[in-house]
Structure formats: structure tokens, C-alpha cells
Amino acid sequence: MKHWTEPNGILLIQIPIDWQYLNSGLRDYEEKSPYGFQPYEDSIGCFQLSCYPLSELAPSTTKANPDGVRKLSWNESRADNFEFCTHLFYGAYYDQALIGKYIYDVALEGDSRIAEQLAIVNKVLNSVVIVPEGDRKRAANLDKFDRFLGSLAASYDLLYSAINALAFIEIIAITANQIDAHLRLSLVIAKQLEEKTDNIEIRYLFQADGEKGIMERKVFDDALGFQVIDAETFDSLNDLYNLRNRVIHRYIISDIKSRELVTIAGKYLSALEQTRLILRDFEQKQAVVPYGLYGTKSGKTSITDDAIRRLYAKANDKHLLEKYKRSVKDSKS
């Protein structure tokens, strides 16, 4: 199983590793209730989960439970039509009204595979954890951190494809992204170490559409200021930044030759390894303290088959391209 966090940090559930979260990747969905899930491969139905303030949907229940509904129980019903069968699940937990649905084609009614999926749905519904209101921002930030890691992992698929194709401009563009990511995460950890805190300065790790983010040169400045990098590395990264801009923006209108791209790409790959090692050092420093993203409270993640499948699933969610799709099916099943 893998965890899924509601985008506002309201709740967490455990879902199968081979289930895809639909809202963040498909145009027909928005990042709001209902949240949709289905297997990456051979899907025969779709599971949806919605959460709403209990005070809005069931004010009488809220009044009767001023401290929140402490025990989760589900009421089930059906809402079928000539095209689809829909199993409905209603529940209330703490300050949230919950609605679950499992939807499948009417032709599959009575199919043993549907019974298997409904058994999984029940496990998912019973895994719901409502996050205390004061912890929801952190839960949402941890989810953004997970997405950041998935994006970083997926970027290496792009890099290896570019290297194999000798696509030097792509190599330069992708490694610039990765260097920036290494420094951003190093900065987050450095600040946590300095302040001895679990707080995540999420502005380094996530930028929503239309949101003013932290630009690459500012990341260099901050990394120097927090001693993530030294002055020599700072100067080197700025030189690379200028070369990269010349390649990306002025390849046609300047005298730069394609042969020079090979050298620039090589410099970027060297810088990438340098920043990877910087990040590794910060991760190792934090691994022995009781706070932060990699602190001892978070526990050490073992490299198991399931852990690898979870990483593959994150990369799949980032790519949404058949070319890079990895199977996340359980080899034991």
C-alpha cells in the first residue's frame, strides 16, 4: 500500500500501490472533491472519495458531537442506472463528512473481479485518518515534498534519455533543473537543522501555477548565505547559468557552436554530481537528529520491493507518458 494525502492535508488514506490518483493528472479532474483513483493498468472501475466540513453537510451531527465524531462507521447504499453501477458509502469522522463511491460498467455486475475491488475499497475506507486541524498545513506540505521527490526521480528518466540520444541542449536543461532541486532541498534541510524544527519551507519545493516562486539565481544566493555551497561553487554555478541562458535563448542569434554544447553539458553533469553529494551530506546530518524531513522521528525507509514500486508509481504520476511507464503491479500477485 501507499499513502495518499488530501491536498489540503485534511485526511490520509492507504491505497494500493498500483492505483493512480486521477485529479492531479487528468484534465477532467480538479484538485478537489471528489478525488478519483483507479489502477494504472486493466482498470474495471473507479473509486472516488469526497470530504466536506461536517458542519455544512450534517449540522445536527456536529451539534451532537462537539468534540467531533470519534468512531468511523460507513453506511452503504446503491445508485445504479442503465449504464453504471455505483456503490455508495457515507461516513462521518471528527469534523469531516465523507462520501465514497465505487463505479463500474453495468455489464460487470456479478463479476468476481468487482468483488475483489470492493474488498479493497473497504480496506481503503477503513484506513481513513483525519489530520488534526493544527497539523493539516504540515500534512499538505509533506505531500508536496513527496511530489517533489517523485518529480526529481522522474527527471532522471528524462536525463538518461537525453544522454542516450546525445541531446546536449536537453541534458543542459534537465541537469539545470536537477541542480536547482538539489540546492532547494539542501536549503530546506539546512534551515531545519539551524532552527531545530520540523517546519518545511515549502516555497523552495513547490510553486503553484500563477504563484510567484523563488527564482534560480535567488536559490544560489540563499545556498551561499546558508553555507550550503561555498563561494567557488557559487561562482561556478553562476557561470553555468549564463552559459545555459546563452544556449537556450541565444543559440540561433549568437556565434555559439553545437560542438560547444558538449563541453557545457559535461560541466553541468559534473556540477550535478557535486550538488548531489552536497544534498547527501545534509541528509546524513539530519538522519541523526530527531527533527526534520530525514530526522529519526521520520524513521528510516528500507529499500524493499514495495518501496521501489512506490517510487516507480510517483515517477509514473509525474510522467503520464507510456514511454516512461513502469509496471507497479505486485509481482507476488
Short mmCIF file of C-alpha atoms in Angstrom, two decimals:
data_model
loop_
_atom_site.label_atom_id
_atom_site.label_comp_id
_atom_site.label_asym_id
_atom_site.label_seq_id
_atom_site.Cartn_x
_atom_site.Cartn_y
_atom_site.Cartn_z
CA MET A 1 0.00 0.00 0.00
CA LYS A 2 0.95 3.67 -0.30
CA HIS A 3 -0.43 6.69 1.46
CA TRP A 4 -2.41 9.44 -0.22
CA THR A 5 -2.92 12.83 1.39
CA GLU A 6 -5.87 15.08 0.65
CA PRO A 7 -4.36 18.21 -0.99
CA ASN A 8 -5.32 20.45 1.95
CA GLY A 9 -3.93 17.98 4.47
CA ILE A 10 -7.38 17.12 5.85
CA LEU A 11 -7.07 13.34 5.70
CA LEU A 12 -4.84 10.45 4.75
CA ILE A 13 -5.74 7.06 3.31
CA GLN A 14 -3.85 3.94 2.33
CA ILE A 15 -4.38 2.88 -1.29
CA PRO A 16 -2.86 0.07 -3.38
CA ILE A 17 0.49 0.97 -4.94
CA ASP A 18 -0.93 0.19 -8.37
CA TRP A 19 -3.75 2.73 -8.00
CA GLN A 20 -3.33 6.05 -9.76
CA TYR A 21 -4.59 9.30 -8.27
CA LEU A 22 -6.51 10.93 -11.10
CA ASN A 23 -7.16 14.52 -10.07
CA SER A 24 -3.62 15.82 -10.47
CA GLY A 25 -3.03 14.25 -13.85
CA LEU A 26 -6.19 14.32 -15.94
CA ARG A 27 -7.81 17.38 -17.45
CA ASP A 28 -11.33 16.34 -16.47
CA TYR A 29 -10.46 16.45 -12.76
CA GLU A 30 -9.63 19.30 -10.40
CA GLU A 31 -7.77 19.03 -7.10
CA LYS A 32 -10.94 18.98 -5.04
CA SER A 33 -13.64 16.51 -4.00
CA PRO A 34 -14.41 14.03 -5.39
CA TYR A 35 -10.90 12.58 -5.55
CA GLY A 36 -10.62 9.75 -8.07
CA PHE A 37 -8.47 6.62 -8.12
CA GLN A 38 -8.14 3.62 -10.41
CA PRO A 39 -5.47 1.03 -11.30
CA TYR A 40 -2.75 2.15 -13.70
CA GLU A 41 -3.46 -0.92 -15.82
CA ASP A 42 -6.53 -3.03 -16.60
CA SER A 43 -8.94 -0.79 -14.72
CA ILE A 44 -12.50 -2.10 -14.42
CA GLY A 45 -13.85 0.59 -12.11
CA CYS A 46 -13.14 3.88 -10.40
CA PHE A 47 -13.06 4.70 -6.69
CA GLN A 48 -13.92 8.21 -5.53
CA LEU A 49 -13.62 9.80 -2.10
CA SER A 50 -15.02 13.16 -1.05
CA CYS A 51 -14.66 15.09 2.19
CA TYR A 52 -16.63 18.14 3.30
CA PRO A 53 -16.95 20.05 6.57
CA LEU A 54 -19.36 18.09 8.74
CA SER A 55 -20.91 21.35 9.94
CA GLU A 56 -22.07 22.07 6.38
CA LEU A 57 -23.45 18.66 5.42
CA ALA A 58 -24.70 17.46 8.80
CA PRO A 59 -25.02 20.35 11.29
CA SER A 60 -27.13 18.24 13.65
CA THR A 61 -24.37 15.62 13.85
CA THR A 62 -21.85 18.36 14.54
CA LYS A 63 -24.04 19.74 17.31
CA ALA A 64 -24.45 16.30 18.87
CA ASN A 65 -20.67 15.73 18.74
CA PRO A 66 -18.98 18.99 19.78
CA ASP A 67 -15.59 17.24 20.00
CA GLY A 68 -16.05 15.54 16.65
CA VAL A 69 -17.24 12.08 15.68
CA ARG A 70 -14.69 9.78 17.27
CA LYS A 71 -15.64 6.47 15.66
CA LEU A 72 -15.80 5.98 11.91
CA SER A 73 -18.56 3.78 10.54
CA TRP A 74 -19.79 3.52 6.99
CA ASN A 75 -23.36 3.28 5.72
CA GLU A 76 -23.71 1.69 2.30
CA SER A 77 -26.26 2.10 -0.48
CA ARG A 78 -26.53 1.74 -4.25
CA ALA A 79 -27.23 4.22 -7.05
CA ASP A 80 -27.31 2.19 -10.26
CA ASN A 81 -28.61 3.17 -13.67
CA PHE A 82 -28.78 1.55 -17.10
CA GLU A 83 -25.10 2.36 -17.75
CA PHE A 84 -23.19 2.22 -14.47
CA CYS A 85 -23.37 0.53 -11.08
CA THR A 86 -22.43 2.74 -8.14
CA HIS A 87 -21.74 1.58 -4.60
CA LEU A 88 -22.10 4.49 -2.17
CA PHE A 89 -20.50 4.78 1.27
CA TYR A 90 -21.39 7.51 3.78
CA GLY A 91 -19.46 8.28 6.94
CA ALA A 92 -18.64 10.99 9.46
CA TYR A 93 -15.32 11.25 11.24
CA TYR A 94 -14.16 14.05 13.52
CA ASP A 95 -15.03 17.29 11.65
CA GLN A 96 -15.48 15.72 8.21
CA ALA A 97 -18.40 14.28 6.26
CA LEU A 98 -17.10 11.52 4.00
CA ILE A 99 -18.58 10.06 0.83
CA GLY A 100 -17.07 7.11 -1.02
CA LYS A 101 -18.11 5.70 -4.39
CA TYR A 102 -17.09 2.72 -6.46
CA ILE A 103 -18.33 2.95 -10.05
CA TYR A 104 -18.17 0.33 -12.79
CA ASP A 105 -19.91 -0.67 -16.00
CA VAL A 106 -23.27 -2.37 -15.51
CA ALA A 107 -22.09 -5.27 -17.67
CA LEU A 108 -19.61 -6.18 -14.91
CA GLU A 109 -22.28 -6.67 -12.25
CA GLY A 110 -21.63 -10.04 -10.59
CA ASP A 111 -18.06 -10.27 -11.92
CA SER A 112 -15.70 -11.75 -9.32
CA ARG A 113 -13.15 -9.03 -10.07
CA ILE A 114 -15.63 -6.41 -8.88
CA ALA A 115 -16.00 -8.27 -5.59
CA GLU A 116 -12.21 -8.20 -5.23
CA GLN A 117 -12.10 -4.46 -5.92
CA LEU A 118 -14.91 -3.78 -3.45
CA ALA A 119 -12.94 -5.64 -0.78
CA ILE A 120 -10.00 -3.31 -1.49
CA VAL A 121 -12.33 -0.30 -1.39
CA ASN A 122 -13.49 -1.32 2.09
CA LYS A 123 -9.88 -1.54 3.27
CA VAL A 124 -9.19 1.92 1.85
CA LEU A 125 -12.29 3.40 3.51
CA ASN A 126 -11.34 1.93 6.86
CA SER A 127 -7.83 3.35 6.59
CA VAL A 128 -9.04 6.97 6.75
CA VAL A 129 -7.13 9.14 9.22
CA ILE A 130 -8.40 12.65 9.86
CA VAL A 131 -5.50 15.02 10.45
CA PRO A 132 -5.94 17.40 13.41
CA GLU A 133 -6.63 20.90 12.15
CA GLY A 134 -3.38 22.29 13.51
CA ASP A 135 -1.34 19.67 11.63
CA ARG A 136 -3.02 19.98 8.24
CA LYS A 137 -0.62 22.51 6.78
CA ARG A 138 2.31 20.23 7.61
CA ALA A 139 0.48 17.21 6.15
CA ALA A 140 -0.15 19.14 2.92
CA ASN A 141 3.48 20.26 2.84
CA LEU A 142 4.72 16.70 3.33
CA ASP A 143 2.56 15.68 0.38
CA LYS A 144 4.17 18.41 -1.73
CA PHE A 145 7.56 17.14 -0.58
CA ASP A 146 6.60 13.64 -1.76
CA ARG A 147 5.60 15.05 -5.13
CA PHE A 148 8.91 16.94 -5.30
CA LEU A 149 10.81 13.68 -4.76
CA GLY A 150 8.70 11.94 -7.40
CA SER A 151 9.43 14.73 -9.86
CA LEU A 152 13.15 14.59 -9.10
CA ALA A 153 13.15 10.83 -9.65
CA ALA A 154 11.23 11.21 -12.92
CA SER A 155 13.70 13.82 -14.15
CA TYR A 156 16.42 11.16 -14.27
CA ASP A 157 14.38 9.24 -16.86
CA LEU A 158 14.48 12.38 -19.00
CA LEU A 159 18.19 12.83 -18.37
CA TYR A 160 19.12 9.27 -19.33
CA SER A 161 17.00 9.53 -22.48
CA ALA A 162 18.78 12.76 -23.38
CA ILE A 163 22.21 11.23 -22.74
CA ASN A 164 21.41 8.18 -24.85
CA ALA A 165 20.20 10.45 -27.66
CA LEU A 166 23.23 12.78 -27.33
CA ALA A 167 20.69 15.58 -26.98
CA PHE A 168 23.02 18.12 -25.40
CA ILE A 169 20.57 21.00 -25.05
CA GLU A 170 18.18 18.66 -23.23
CA ILE A 171 21.00 17.46 -20.98
CA ILE A 172 21.81 21.07 -20.09
CA ALA A 173 18.18 21.98 -19.41
CA ILE A 174 17.42 18.90 -17.30
CA THR A 175 20.61 18.99 -15.22
CA ALA A 176 20.00 22.69 -14.52
CA ASN A 177 16.61 21.69 -13.09
CA GLN A 178 18.16 18.92 -11.03
CA ILE A 179 20.94 21.10 -9.64
CA ASP A 180 18.31 23.64 -8.64
CA ALA A 181 16.28 20.86 -6.96
CA HIS A 182 19.31 19.56 -5.03
CA LEU A 183 20.06 23.04 -3.72
CA ARG A 184 16.42 23.72 -2.82
CA LEU A 185 16.13 20.56 -0.76
CA SER A 186 19.54 21.17 0.82
CA LEU A 187 18.33 24.63 1.84
CA VAL A 188 15.17 23.24 3.42
CA ILE A 189 17.23 20.75 5.43
CA ALA A 190 19.86 23.37 6.35
CA LYS A 191 17.17 25.65 7.76
CA GLN A 192 15.58 22.79 9.69
CA LEU A 193 18.96 21.92 11.18
CA GLU A 194 19.67 25.51 12.15
CA GLU A 195 16.24 26.07 13.69
CA LYS A 196 15.84 22.51 15.07
CA THR A 197 12.37 22.32 13.58
CA ASP A 198 10.03 20.09 11.60
CA ASN A 199 8.70 23.09 9.69
CA ILE A 200 9.11 22.80 5.92
CA GLU A 201 9.80 25.98 3.98
CA ILE A 202 7.64 24.69 1.17
CA ARG A 203 8.20 27.69 -1.10
CA TYR A 204 11.51 26.09 -2.08
CA LEU A 205 9.88 22.80 -3.08
CA PHE A 206 6.59 23.75 -4.69
CA GLN A 207 5.31 26.52 -6.92
CA ALA A 208 1.65 26.54 -7.92
CA ASP A 209 0.53 27.81 -11.31
CA GLY A 210 0.37 31.60 -11.21
CA GLU A 211 2.33 31.74 -7.97
CA LYS A 212 5.46 33.85 -7.71
CA GLY A 213 8.21 31.43 -6.83
CA ILE A 214 11.87 31.61 -5.84
CA MET A 215 13.99 32.04 -8.94
CA GLU A 216 17.10 30.00 -9.67
CA ARG A 217 19.59 32.81 -9.01
CA LYS A 218 17.90 33.50 -5.66
CA VAL A 219 18.37 29.83 -4.79
CA PHE A 220 22.10 30.26 -5.50
CA ASP A 221 22.19 33.34 -3.26
CA ASP A 222 20.35 31.59 -0.43
CA ALA A 223 22.53 28.50 -0.76
CA LEU A 224 25.62 30.66 -0.36
CA GLY A 225 24.10 32.57 2.54
CA PHE A 226 23.24 29.37 4.43
CA GLN A 227 26.64 27.84 3.63
CA VAL A 228 25.08 25.09 1.56
CA ILE A 229 27.67 25.96 -1.09
CA ASP A 230 30.96 27.85 -0.91
CA ALA A 231 31.93 30.94 -2.91
CA GLU A 232 33.78 28.92 -5.54
CA THR A 233 30.74 26.73 -6.21
CA PHE A 234 28.51 29.81 -6.24
CA ASP A 235 30.67 31.44 -8.92
CA SER A 236 30.80 28.23 -10.93
CA LEU A 237 27.01 27.82 -10.85
CA ASN A 238 26.50 31.41 -11.93
CA ASP A 239 28.89 30.89 -14.84
CA LEU A 240 26.95 27.80 -15.86
CA TYR A 241 23.69 29.73 -15.56
CA ASN A 242 24.98 32.31 -18.03
CA LEU A 243 26.17 29.61 -20.42
CA ARG A 244 22.83 27.82 -20.17
CA ASN A 245 20.92 31.01 -20.97
CA ARG A 246 23.13 31.56 -23.99
CA VAL A 247 22.33 28.03 -25.18
CA ILE A 248 18.59 28.15 -24.51
CA HIS A 249 17.84 31.71 -25.53
CA ARG A 250 20.60 32.72 -27.94
CA TYR A 251 21.71 29.58 -29.77
CA ILE A 252 20.44 30.89 -33.10
CA ILE A 253 21.35 34.55 -32.68
CA SER A 254 24.85 34.06 -31.25
CA ASP A 255 28.11 32.56 -32.50
CA ILE A 256 27.87 29.55 -30.19
CA LYS A 257 28.65 26.29 -32.00
CA SER A 258 26.98 22.93 -31.43
CA ARG A 259 30.39 21.49 -30.54
CA GLU A 260 30.47 23.79 -27.51
CA LEU A 261 27.27 22.19 -26.21
CA VAL A 262 29.21 19.00 -25.50
CA THR A 263 31.57 20.84 -23.16
CA ILE A 264 28.77 22.78 -21.47
CA ALA A 265 26.74 19.59 -20.95
CA GLY A 266 29.80 17.94 -19.40
CA LYS A 267 30.23 20.85 -16.99
CA TYR A 268 26.58 20.60 -16.00
CA LEU A 269 26.86 16.86 -15.36
CA SER A 270 29.89 17.48 -13.13
CA ALA A 271 28.02 20.19 -11.22
CA LEU A 272 25.05 17.85 -10.86
CA GLU A 273 27.19 15.25 -9.12
CA GLN A 274 28.67 17.94 -6.89
CA THR A 275 25.25 19.16 -5.73
CA ARG A 276 24.03 15.58 -5.31
CA LEU A 277 26.86 14.97 -2.85
CA ILE A 278 26.05 18.24 -1.06
CA LEU A 279 22.45 17.09 -0.64
CA ARG A 280 23.59 13.65 0.54
CA ASP A 281 25.73 15.27 3.24
CA PHE A 282 22.79 17.32 4.53
CA GLU A 283 20.53 14.26 4.52
CA GLN A 284 23.12 12.35 6.54
CA LYS A 285 23.48 15.21 9.02
CA GLN A 286 19.73 15.26 9.57
CA ALA A 287 19.41 11.48 9.83
CA VAL A 288 20.90 11.55 13.37
CA VAL A 289 18.70 14.31 14.84
CA PRO A 290 15.07 13.95 15.99
CA TYR A 291 13.55 16.58 13.70
CA GLY A 292 13.19 17.48 10.04
CA LEU A 293 12.40 15.61 6.85
CA TYR A 294 15.02 12.92 7.43
CA GLY A 295 15.13 13.05 11.23
CA THR A 296 14.96 9.96 13.40
CA LYS A 297 11.26 10.60 14.14
CA SER A 298 10.50 10.01 10.47
CA GLY A 299 12.05 6.55 10.61
CA LYS A 300 14.43 5.00 8.12
CA THR A 301 12.86 3.72 4.91
CA SER A 302 14.02 0.25 3.98
CA ILE A 303 14.76 -0.47 0.33
CA THR A 304 12.08 -3.11 -0.22
CA ASP A 305 10.27 -4.17 -3.37
CA ASP A 306 7.25 -2.16 -2.22
CA ALA A 307 9.39 0.94 -1.61
CA ILE A 308 10.74 0.69 -5.16
CA ARG A 309 7.22 0.20 -6.53
CA ARG A 310 6.07 3.32 -4.66
CA LEU A 311 8.91 5.30 -6.24
CA TYR A 312 8.02 3.96 -9.68
CA ALA A 313 4.39 4.98 -9.07
CA LYS A 314 5.48 8.52 -8.18
CA ALA A 315 7.52 8.73 -11.37
CA ASN A 316 4.60 7.37 -13.40
CA ASP A 317 2.35 10.03 -11.89
CA LYS A 318 4.81 12.71 -12.96
CA HIS A 319 5.34 11.45 -16.49
CA LEU A 320 1.90 10.25 -17.59
CA LEU A 321 3.68 9.02 -20.71
CA GLU A 322 3.70 5.44 -21.94
CA LYS A 323 7.38 5.76 -22.87
CA TYR A 324 8.44 6.06 -19.23
CA LYS A 325 5.72 3.96 -17.63
CA ARG A 326 6.95 1.27 -15.26
CA SER A 327 4.86 -1.61 -14.04
CA VAL A 328 3.93 -1.26 -10.38
CA LYS A 329 1.98 -4.48 -10.13
CA ASP A 330 2.83 -6.71 -7.21
CA SER A 331 5.00 -9.49 -8.63
CA LYS A 332 3.66 -11.81 -5.92
CA SER A 333 0.06 -11.47 -7.08
#
